[in-house]
Short mmCIF file of C-alpha atoms and ligand atoms in Angstrom, two decimals:
data_model
loop_
_atom_site.label_atom_id
_atom_site.label_comp_id
_atom_site.label_asym_id
_atom_site.label_seq_id
_atom_site.Cartn_x
_atom_site.Cartn_y
_atom_site.Cartn_z
CA MET A 158 0.00 0.00 0.00
CA ASN A 159 1.27 3.44 -0.88
CA TYR A 160 0.34 5.66 2.05
CA ARG A 161 0.49 8.88 0.14
CA ILE A 162 0.31 11.86 2.46
CA SER A 163 -1.34 14.95 1.01
CA SER A 164 1.11 17.69 0.11
CA ARG A 165 -0.85 19.93 2.47
CA ALA A 166 -0.18 17.71 5.48
CA GLY A 167 3.25 16.64 4.29
CA SER A 168 4.51 20.23 4.30
CA LEU A 169 3.88 20.65 8.03
CA THR A 170 6.46 20.68 10.81
CA PRO A 171 5.16 19.18 14.08
CA SER A 172 4.97 21.63 16.98
CA LEU A 173 8.46 21.93 18.49
CA THR A 174 7.17 23.35 21.77
CA LEU A 175 5.02 20.28 22.32
CA ALA A 176 7.95 18.03 21.32
CA ILE A 177 10.35 19.67 23.82
CA ASP A 178 7.73 19.45 26.51
CA SER A 179 7.24 15.73 25.98
CA LYS A 180 11.01 15.10 25.91
CA ALA A 181 11.39 16.97 29.22
CA LYS A 182 8.46 15.06 30.75
CA GLN A 183 10.00 11.78 29.61
CA MET A 184 13.34 12.69 31.24
CA LYS A 185 11.47 13.59 34.42
CA ALA A 186 9.66 10.25 34.35
CA GLU A 187 13.07 8.58 34.18
CA GLY A 188 13.86 10.23 37.50
CA LEU A 189 16.06 13.04 36.17
CA ASP A 190 15.93 16.45 37.86
CA VAL A 191 14.67 18.46 34.89
CA VAL A 192 13.72 22.13 35.08
CA GLY A 193 11.08 22.86 32.46
CA PHE A 194 10.82 26.33 30.91
CA GLY A 195 9.22 24.92 27.80
CA VAL A 196 5.50 24.87 28.36
CA GLY A 197 3.13 27.59 27.30
CA GLU A 198 0.53 27.25 30.03
CA PRO A 199 -0.05 28.85 33.43
CA ASP A 200 1.00 26.66 36.37
CA PHE A 201 -2.07 27.73 38.38
CA ASP A 202 -5.17 25.58 38.78
CA THR A 203 -8.44 26.51 37.09
CA PRO A 204 -10.43 28.59 39.65
CA GLN A 205 -12.83 26.44 41.66
CA HIS A 206 -16.07 28.20 40.71
CA ILE A 207 -15.35 27.44 37.04
CA LYS A 208 -14.83 23.76 37.76
CA ASP A 209 -17.97 23.71 39.90
CA ALA A 210 -20.06 25.09 37.04
CA ALA A 211 -18.82 22.35 34.69
CA ILE A 212 -19.40 19.66 37.32
CA LYS A 213 -22.91 20.94 37.90
CA ALA A 214 -23.54 20.91 34.15
CA LEU A 215 -22.46 17.28 33.99
CA ASN A 216 -24.67 16.35 36.94
CA ASP A 217 -27.58 18.23 35.39
CA GLY A 218 -27.23 16.15 32.23
CA PHE A 219 -25.88 19.00 30.07
CA THR A 220 -24.02 16.40 28.02
CA LYS A 221 -25.51 16.61 24.53
CA TYR A 222 -24.80 18.55 21.34
CA THR A 223 -25.06 22.30 21.53
CA PRO A 224 -25.25 24.62 18.49
CA ALA A 225 -22.02 24.18 16.48
CA SER A 226 -20.85 27.72 17.25
CA GLY A 227 -21.48 27.46 20.98
CA THR A 228 -24.43 27.94 23.34
CA PRO A 229 -26.42 31.19 23.01
CA GLU A 230 -25.67 31.80 26.70
CA LEU A 231 -21.89 31.64 26.22
CA ARG A 232 -21.93 33.66 22.99
CA GLN A 233 -23.96 36.35 24.75
CA ALA A 234 -21.51 36.32 27.69
CA ILE A 235 -18.62 36.75 25.24
CA ALA A 236 -20.42 39.59 23.44
CA ASP A 237 -20.93 41.23 26.86
CA LYS A 238 -17.22 40.86 27.61
CA PHE A 239 -16.32 42.66 24.37
CA LYS A 240 -18.82 45.41 25.15
CA ASN A 241 -17.77 45.93 28.77
CA GLU A 242 -14.03 45.43 28.51
CA ASN A 243 -13.19 46.50 24.98
CA GLY A 244 -16.02 48.87 24.10
CA LEU A 245 -16.84 46.69 21.10
CA ASP A 246 -20.36 45.93 19.87
CA TYR A 247 -20.70 42.40 18.53
CA LYS A 248 -23.91 40.47 18.11
CA PRO A 249 -23.85 36.91 19.48
CA SER A 250 -24.13 35.77 15.84
CA GLN A 251 -20.67 37.27 15.24
CA ILE A 252 -19.13 35.19 18.02
CA ILE A 253 -17.99 31.62 17.30
CA VAL A 254 -16.83 29.40 20.17
CA SER A 255 -14.27 26.78 19.10
CA CYS A 256 -12.17 23.97 20.57
CA GLY A 257 -9.35 26.25 21.79
CA GLY A 258 -7.89 29.54 20.65
CA LYS A 259 -5.70 27.54 18.29
CA HIS A 260 -8.78 26.12 16.62
CA SER A 261 -10.23 29.63 16.37
CA CYS A 262 -7.07 30.81 14.56
CA TYR A 263 -7.23 27.86 12.21
CA ASN A 264 -10.88 28.49 11.38
CA VAL A 265 -10.26 32.16 10.64
CA ILE A 266 -7.35 31.37 8.33
CA VAL A 267 -9.16 28.56 6.50
CA ALA A 268 -12.31 30.65 6.16
CA THR A 269 -10.47 33.59 4.57
CA CYS A 270 -7.34 32.34 2.77
CA GLU A 271 -6.74 30.23 -0.30
CA GLU A 272 -4.12 29.36 -2.88
CA GLY A 273 -2.37 32.46 -4.19
CA ASP A 274 -3.09 34.49 -1.06
CA GLU A 275 -0.36 35.97 1.11
CA VAL A 276 -0.53 36.27 4.88
CA ILE A 277 1.80 38.73 6.59
CA ILE A 278 3.23 37.44 9.87
CA PRO A 279 5.77 39.38 11.96
CA ALA A 280 8.59 37.23 13.34
CA PRO A 281 9.15 36.07 16.03
CA TYR A 282 5.71 34.51 15.60
CA TRP A 283 3.59 31.94 17.38
CA LEU A 284 4.79 28.80 15.67
CA SER A 285 1.38 27.59 14.53
CA TYR A 286 0.50 30.61 12.37
CA PRO A 287 2.70 29.83 9.32
CA GLU A 288 1.74 26.16 9.44
CA MET A 289 -1.95 27.01 9.48
CA VAL A 290 -1.45 29.36 6.55
CA LYS A 291 0.24 26.54 4.63
CA LEU A 292 -2.67 24.21 5.49
CA ALA A 293 -4.93 26.75 3.81
CA SER A 294 -2.65 26.57 0.71
CA ALA A 295 -1.73 30.23 1.18
CA ARG A 296 1.78 31.66 1.58
CA PRO A 297 3.23 33.09 4.81
CA VAL A 298 5.11 36.36 4.25
CA ILE A 299 7.39 36.96 7.22
CA ILE A 300 8.47 40.41 8.43
CA GLU A 301 11.60 40.02 10.54
CA THR A 302 11.98 42.04 13.74
CA THR A 303 14.73 41.99 16.39
CA ASP A 304 15.16 42.83 20.05
CA LYS A 305 16.58 46.23 18.99
CA THR A 306 12.99 47.35 18.30
CA SER A 307 11.50 45.21 21.09
CA PHE A 308 10.32 42.87 18.32
CA LYS A 309 7.83 45.44 17.02
CA VAL A 310 6.92 45.70 13.36
CA THR A 311 6.63 49.27 12.06
CA PRO A 312 3.74 50.56 9.94
CA ARG A 313 6.35 51.26 7.26
CA ALA A 314 7.54 47.64 7.19
CA LEU A 315 3.94 46.43 7.11
CA ARG A 316 3.08 48.76 4.22
CA ASP A 317 6.13 47.56 2.28
CA ALA A 318 5.09 43.93 2.72
CA VAL A 319 1.56 44.42 1.38
CA THR A 320 0.99 43.29 -2.22
CA PRO A 321 -2.23 42.88 -4.24
CA ARG A 322 -2.23 39.26 -3.02
CA THR A 323 -2.15 40.12 0.68
CA ARG A 324 -5.22 38.72 2.36
CA LEU A 325 -4.43 38.77 6.06
CA PHE A 326 -2.12 40.39 8.61
CA ILE A 327 -1.62 38.49 11.85
CA LEU A 328 -1.15 40.64 14.95
CA ASN A 329 -0.46 39.06 18.34
CA SER A 330 -0.12 41.54 21.20
CA PRO A 331 0.78 40.68 23.94
CA SER A 332 2.98 38.27 22.04
CA ASN A 333 3.91 34.67 22.36
CA PRO A 334 6.96 34.12 22.23
CA THR A 335 8.40 37.58 22.98
CA GLY A 336 6.00 39.07 25.53
CA THR A 337 5.99 42.27 23.48
CA VAL A 338 3.00 44.57 23.99
CA TYR A 339 2.32 47.22 21.34
CA THR A 340 1.12 50.57 22.68
CA PRO A 341 -2.39 51.66 21.64
CA GLU A 342 -0.84 54.23 19.25
CA GLU A 343 1.30 51.55 17.61
CA VAL A 344 -1.67 49.20 17.27
CA LYS A 345 -3.74 51.96 15.69
CA ALA A 346 -1.00 52.80 13.20
CA LEU A 347 -0.77 49.17 12.05
CA GLY A 348 -4.56 49.03 11.83
CA ASP A 349 -4.57 52.22 9.75
CA VAL A 350 -2.31 50.59 7.15
CA CYS A 351 -4.62 47.57 6.91
CA VAL A 352 -7.73 49.73 6.61
CA GLU A 353 -6.10 51.82 3.88
CA LYS A 354 -4.89 48.75 1.97
CA GLY A 355 -8.04 46.66 2.46
CA VAL A 356 -6.19 43.95 4.38
CA LEU A 357 -7.99 41.86 6.98
CA ILE A 358 -6.36 41.63 10.44
CA MET A 359 -6.43 38.53 12.58
CA SER A 360 -5.77 39.93 16.05
CA ASP A 361 -4.84 37.21 18.54
CA GLU A 362 -5.63 38.79 21.91
CA ILE A 363 -5.45 35.71 24.12
CA TYR A 364 -2.92 37.40 26.45
CA GLU A 365 -4.83 40.69 26.72
CA ARG A 366 -5.06 40.57 30.52
CA LEU A 367 -1.50 39.45 31.23
CA LEU A 368 0.20 42.86 31.39
CA TYR A 369 3.01 44.32 33.56
CA ASP A 370 4.80 47.61 34.18
CA GLY A 371 1.66 49.61 33.39
CA ALA A 372 1.38 48.28 29.83
CA VAL A 373 -2.04 48.84 28.22
CA HIS A 374 -3.85 46.59 25.77
CA LYS A 375 -6.22 48.10 23.24
CA SER A 376 -7.80 45.97 20.56
CA VAL A 377 -7.10 47.06 16.99
CA ALA A 378 -10.82 46.62 16.32
CA SER A 379 -11.70 49.38 18.77
CA PHE A 380 -10.25 52.46 17.02
CA SER A 381 -13.07 53.03 14.50
CA PRO A 382 -15.90 51.15 12.79
CA ALA A 383 -13.53 50.71 9.81
CA HIS A 384 -10.92 49.12 12.04
CA ARG A 385 -13.55 46.78 13.45
CA GLU A 386 -14.74 45.83 9.96
CA HIS A 387 -11.17 44.91 9.02
CA THR A 388 -10.56 42.78 12.09
CA VAL A 389 -11.27 39.31 13.38
CA ILE A 390 -10.40 39.00 17.07
CA VAL A 391 -9.21 35.63 18.32
CA HIS A 392 -9.26 34.88 22.02
CA GLY A 393 -9.69 32.02 24.46
CA PHE A 394 -9.98 30.79 28.02
CA ALA A 395 -6.62 29.00 28.21
CA LYS A 396 -4.37 31.71 29.58
CA ALA A 397 -6.21 34.20 31.82
CA TRP A 398 -8.37 31.50 33.42
CA SER A 399 -5.81 28.67 33.23
CA MET A 400 -8.09 26.43 31.18
CA THR A 401 -5.66 25.03 28.60
CA GLY A 402 -7.01 21.49 28.84
CA TRP A 403 -10.63 22.58 28.50
CA ARG A 404 -10.10 23.42 24.82
CA LEU A 405 -12.19 26.56 24.54
CA GLY A 406 -11.46 29.56 22.37
CA PHE A 407 -13.56 32.06 20.47
CA CYS A 408 -13.46 34.66 17.76
CA ALA A 409 -15.42 37.82 17.00
CA ALA A 410 -15.77 38.42 13.29
CA PRO A 411 -17.65 40.41 10.68
CA GLU A 412 -20.91 38.58 9.93
CA PRO A 413 -19.91 36.89 6.61
CA ILE A 414 -16.72 35.47 8.14
CA ALA A 415 -18.58 34.27 11.25
CA LYS A 416 -21.06 32.51 8.97
CA ALA A 417 -18.28 30.79 7.02
CA ILE A 418 -16.60 29.64 10.24
CA ASN A 419 -19.91 28.34 11.55
CA ALA A 420 -20.26 26.26 8.37
CA ILE A 421 -16.70 24.89 8.65
CA GLN A 422 -17.20 24.00 12.27
CA SER A 423 -20.59 22.40 11.68
CA HIS A 424 -18.90 19.95 9.27
CA SER A 425 -15.70 19.33 11.20
CA THR A 426 -15.77 19.49 15.00
CA SER A 427 -19.41 20.42 15.64
CA ASN A 428 -19.74 22.16 19.02
CA PRO A 429 -17.01 22.54 21.63
CA THR A 430 -17.65 20.33 24.67
CA SER A 431 -21.05 21.15 26.17
CA PHE A 432 -20.21 21.17 29.89
CA ALA A 433 -16.91 22.96 29.29
CA GLN A 434 -18.98 25.81 27.84
CA LYS A 435 -20.87 26.07 31.13
CA GLY A 436 -17.53 26.45 32.87
CA ALA A 437 -16.63 29.21 30.42
CA VAL A 438 -19.82 31.12 31.25
CA ALA A 439 -18.81 30.97 34.90
CA ALA A 440 -15.31 32.14 33.96
CA LEU A 441 -16.69 35.26 32.27
CA LYS A 442 -19.48 36.07 34.70
CA GLY A 443 -17.86 35.02 37.97
CA PRO A 444 -15.28 36.82 40.11
CA GLN A 445 -11.99 37.74 38.42
CA THR A 446 -10.07 38.05 41.68
CA HIS A 447 -7.72 35.16 40.83
CA LEU A 448 -6.10 37.28 38.14
CA GLN A 449 -4.63 39.95 40.43
CA GLN A 450 -2.98 37.24 42.45
CA TRP A 451 -1.62 35.44 39.38
CA LEU A 452 -0.33 38.68 37.91
CA GLY A 453 1.44 39.52 41.14
CA GLU A 454 3.11 36.12 41.10
CA PHE A 455 3.98 36.26 37.39
CA ASN A 456 5.44 39.73 37.81
CA LYS A 457 7.69 38.67 40.69
CA ARG A 458 9.07 35.82 38.59
CA ARG A 459 9.36 37.97 35.46
CA THR A 460 11.32 40.67 37.27
CA PHE A 461 13.61 38.12 38.89
CA ALA A 462 14.27 36.10 35.73
CA LEU A 463 14.82 39.20 33.59
CA GLN A 464 17.41 40.62 35.99
CA ARG A 465 19.06 37.22 36.37
CA LEU A 466 19.31 36.64 32.60
CA ASN A 467 20.77 40.08 31.99
CA SER A 468 23.45 39.40 34.61
CA ILE A 469 24.84 36.62 32.36
CA PRO A 470 27.47 38.27 30.10
CA SER A 471 26.64 36.36 26.90
CA ILE A 472 22.87 36.86 27.21
CA SER A 473 20.64 39.89 26.87
CA CYS A 474 16.90 40.06 27.25
CA VAL A 475 14.46 42.88 26.55
CA ASN A 476 11.75 43.60 29.09
CA PRO A 477 8.62 41.68 28.07
CA LYS A 478 5.55 43.58 29.21
CA GLY A 479 2.97 40.87 28.65
CA ALA A 480 2.18 37.14 28.55
CA PHE A 481 4.52 34.84 30.55
CA TYR A 482 7.58 34.42 28.36
CA LEU A 483 11.10 35.76 28.16
CA PHE A 484 12.88 35.76 24.82
CA PRO A 485 16.58 36.27 25.50
CA ASN A 486 19.17 36.86 22.78
CA ILE A 487 21.84 34.12 22.82
CA ALA A 488 23.87 35.24 19.78
CA LYS A 489 26.93 36.06 21.89
CA THR A 490 27.17 32.46 23.11
CA GLY A 491 28.15 31.53 19.55
CA LEU A 492 25.44 28.87 19.41
CA LYS A 493 22.35 28.76 17.27
CA SER A 494 19.11 28.12 19.13
CA THR A 495 18.64 24.42 18.38
CA GLU A 496 22.14 23.50 19.54
CA PHE A 497 21.86 25.81 22.55
CA CYS A 498 18.66 24.12 23.71
CA ALA A 499 19.78 20.58 22.93
CA ARG A 500 23.02 21.03 24.90
CA LEU A 501 21.26 22.86 27.71
CA LEU A 502 18.82 19.99 28.13
CA GLU A 503 21.53 17.35 27.75
CA THR A 504 24.12 18.82 30.12
CA GLN A 505 22.07 20.91 32.58
CA LYS A 506 18.62 19.31 32.37
CA VAL A 507 16.93 22.61 31.56
CA ALA A 508 14.21 22.63 28.90
CA ALA A 509 13.81 25.76 26.76
CA VAL A 510 12.38 26.19 23.26
CA PRO A 511 14.77 27.12 20.41
CA GLY A 512 13.89 30.45 18.85
CA ILE A 513 14.09 28.92 15.39
CA ALA A 514 10.65 27.42 16.07
CA PHE A 515 9.37 31.01 16.16
CA GLY A 516 11.42 32.16 13.19
CA ALA A 517 14.26 33.70 15.28
CA ASP A 518 17.40 31.56 15.55
CA ASP A 519 19.39 33.92 17.82
CA TYR A 520 16.95 33.57 20.70
CA VAL A 521 15.37 31.01 22.99
CA ARG A 522 11.99 31.09 24.70
CA LEU A 523 11.70 30.61 28.44
CA SER A 524 8.29 30.37 30.07
CA TYR A 525 8.14 31.70 33.63
CA ALA A 526 4.86 29.93 34.31
CA THR A 527 6.71 27.84 36.87
CA SER A 528 7.67 28.17 40.54
CA MET A 529 10.20 30.67 41.82
CA ALA A 530 12.28 27.76 43.12
CA ASN A 531 12.40 26.29 39.61
CA LEU A 532 13.34 29.66 38.15
CA GLU A 533 16.19 30.09 40.61
CA LYS A 534 17.49 26.60 39.97
CA GLY A 535 17.07 26.78 36.19
CA LEU A 536 18.70 30.19 35.79
CA GLU A 537 21.61 29.07 37.95
CA ARG A 538 22.10 26.21 35.52
CA ILE A 539 21.76 28.44 32.45
CA GLU A 540 24.45 30.69 33.88
CA ARG A 541 26.74 27.73 34.52
CA PHE A 542 26.07 26.49 30.98
CA CYS A 543 26.88 29.84 29.36
CA LYS A 544 30.04 30.35 31.41
CA ALA A 545 31.35 26.92 30.40
CA LEU A 546 30.95 27.58 26.66
C1 PLP B 1410 -1.97 29.65 23.91
C2 PLP B 1410 -2.18 30.45 22.67
C3 PLP B 1410 -3.36 30.35 21.91
C4 PLP B 1410 -4.51 29.43 22.19
O1 PLP B 1410 -4.28 28.30 22.87
P1 PLP B 1410 -5.46 27.25 23.09
O2 PLP B 1410 -4.91 26.34 24.11
O3 PLP B 1410 -5.70 26.60 21.78
O4 PLP B 1410 -6.67 27.98 23.55
C5 PLP B 1410 -3.50 31.18 20.83
N1 PLP B 1410 -2.55 32.04 20.47
C6 PLP B 1410 -1.40 32.16 21.16
C7 PLP B 1410 -0.41 33.15 20.71
C8 PLP B 1410 -1.17 31.36 22.28
O5 PLP B 1410 -0.01 31.46 22.92
#
């Protein structure tokens, strides 16, 4: 039998972050003292009232199909969130709930892009974006940025990258992997270019609440009705409510795009898990007090790790004002990111993700969604590793 794999699937690279994570977990299972900076998920538990709502839903028999795009109750709660927090008016029919923010991104790209289309993605990027674009038979167009500009793409660079084939611009602020947060003025200026050029924006705002040092998040959709009409917002419950395993994300889109995504979803996944959606309603409507505590904890670790990294002579790291990642520059160690991470894991038992996975080979990604004790131990080892090079 010739197991021919479609060229679409054959062109994909499996997620390196997930691969590193499983390698580190395997080493741990073998009894090795591994410090993991690889994972992209909060180390806090899902707040109890959210779990209780899902448990109640199960006990109440809320275990059947829901509408493919999510329950009316949850879509209304999401529309209310956009109204109250972002000043954005969306009808529930413009909200589609999906099986994770990743799934929401995929739906948006597949609903809007096809062969011959170009999708502009600033690097360093979340590693799934270019792969999703390839799955849609479109072409990723990468704009490189460096730590010298805090990994920010300029309106000028964006304008230069637009061609008649440009379909989509992907904006992710706060950013995974760099933690970069664009100021409202910078977001508006990028949005202005897209409005002028008729380019749709996919704005991944999943880290919108994870901000430090007084950074402010403003959605690109919120600057004018034209900005909103050129934007699809992608979001999810994974990060700010620590619900990664629940698989719940959502998008807010202009009506025709929402309709297309609803059709895709109705023929692929159908609805996201029914009782998980009840938990999500509780997440949006319940107390948000957990977040202040998490942010305080994240900020302590961020400040410590940033200072510690910058005290290592061959490493420099810009101040990331959002999310829970650090993206230090390792160029002065003389190693490229894959070798740096492989040797770090091998010799020091510290797991980090090579920047090449995010399109930036002179950097590595460290997640500080781990305990202070782990951070202290891991950074000690990174310092030892760098000094021995
Ligand atoms: C975590 C993450 C998502 C969504 O993750 P899900 O677990 O699928 O909800 C989307 N975009 C970015 C940039 C992320 O880091």
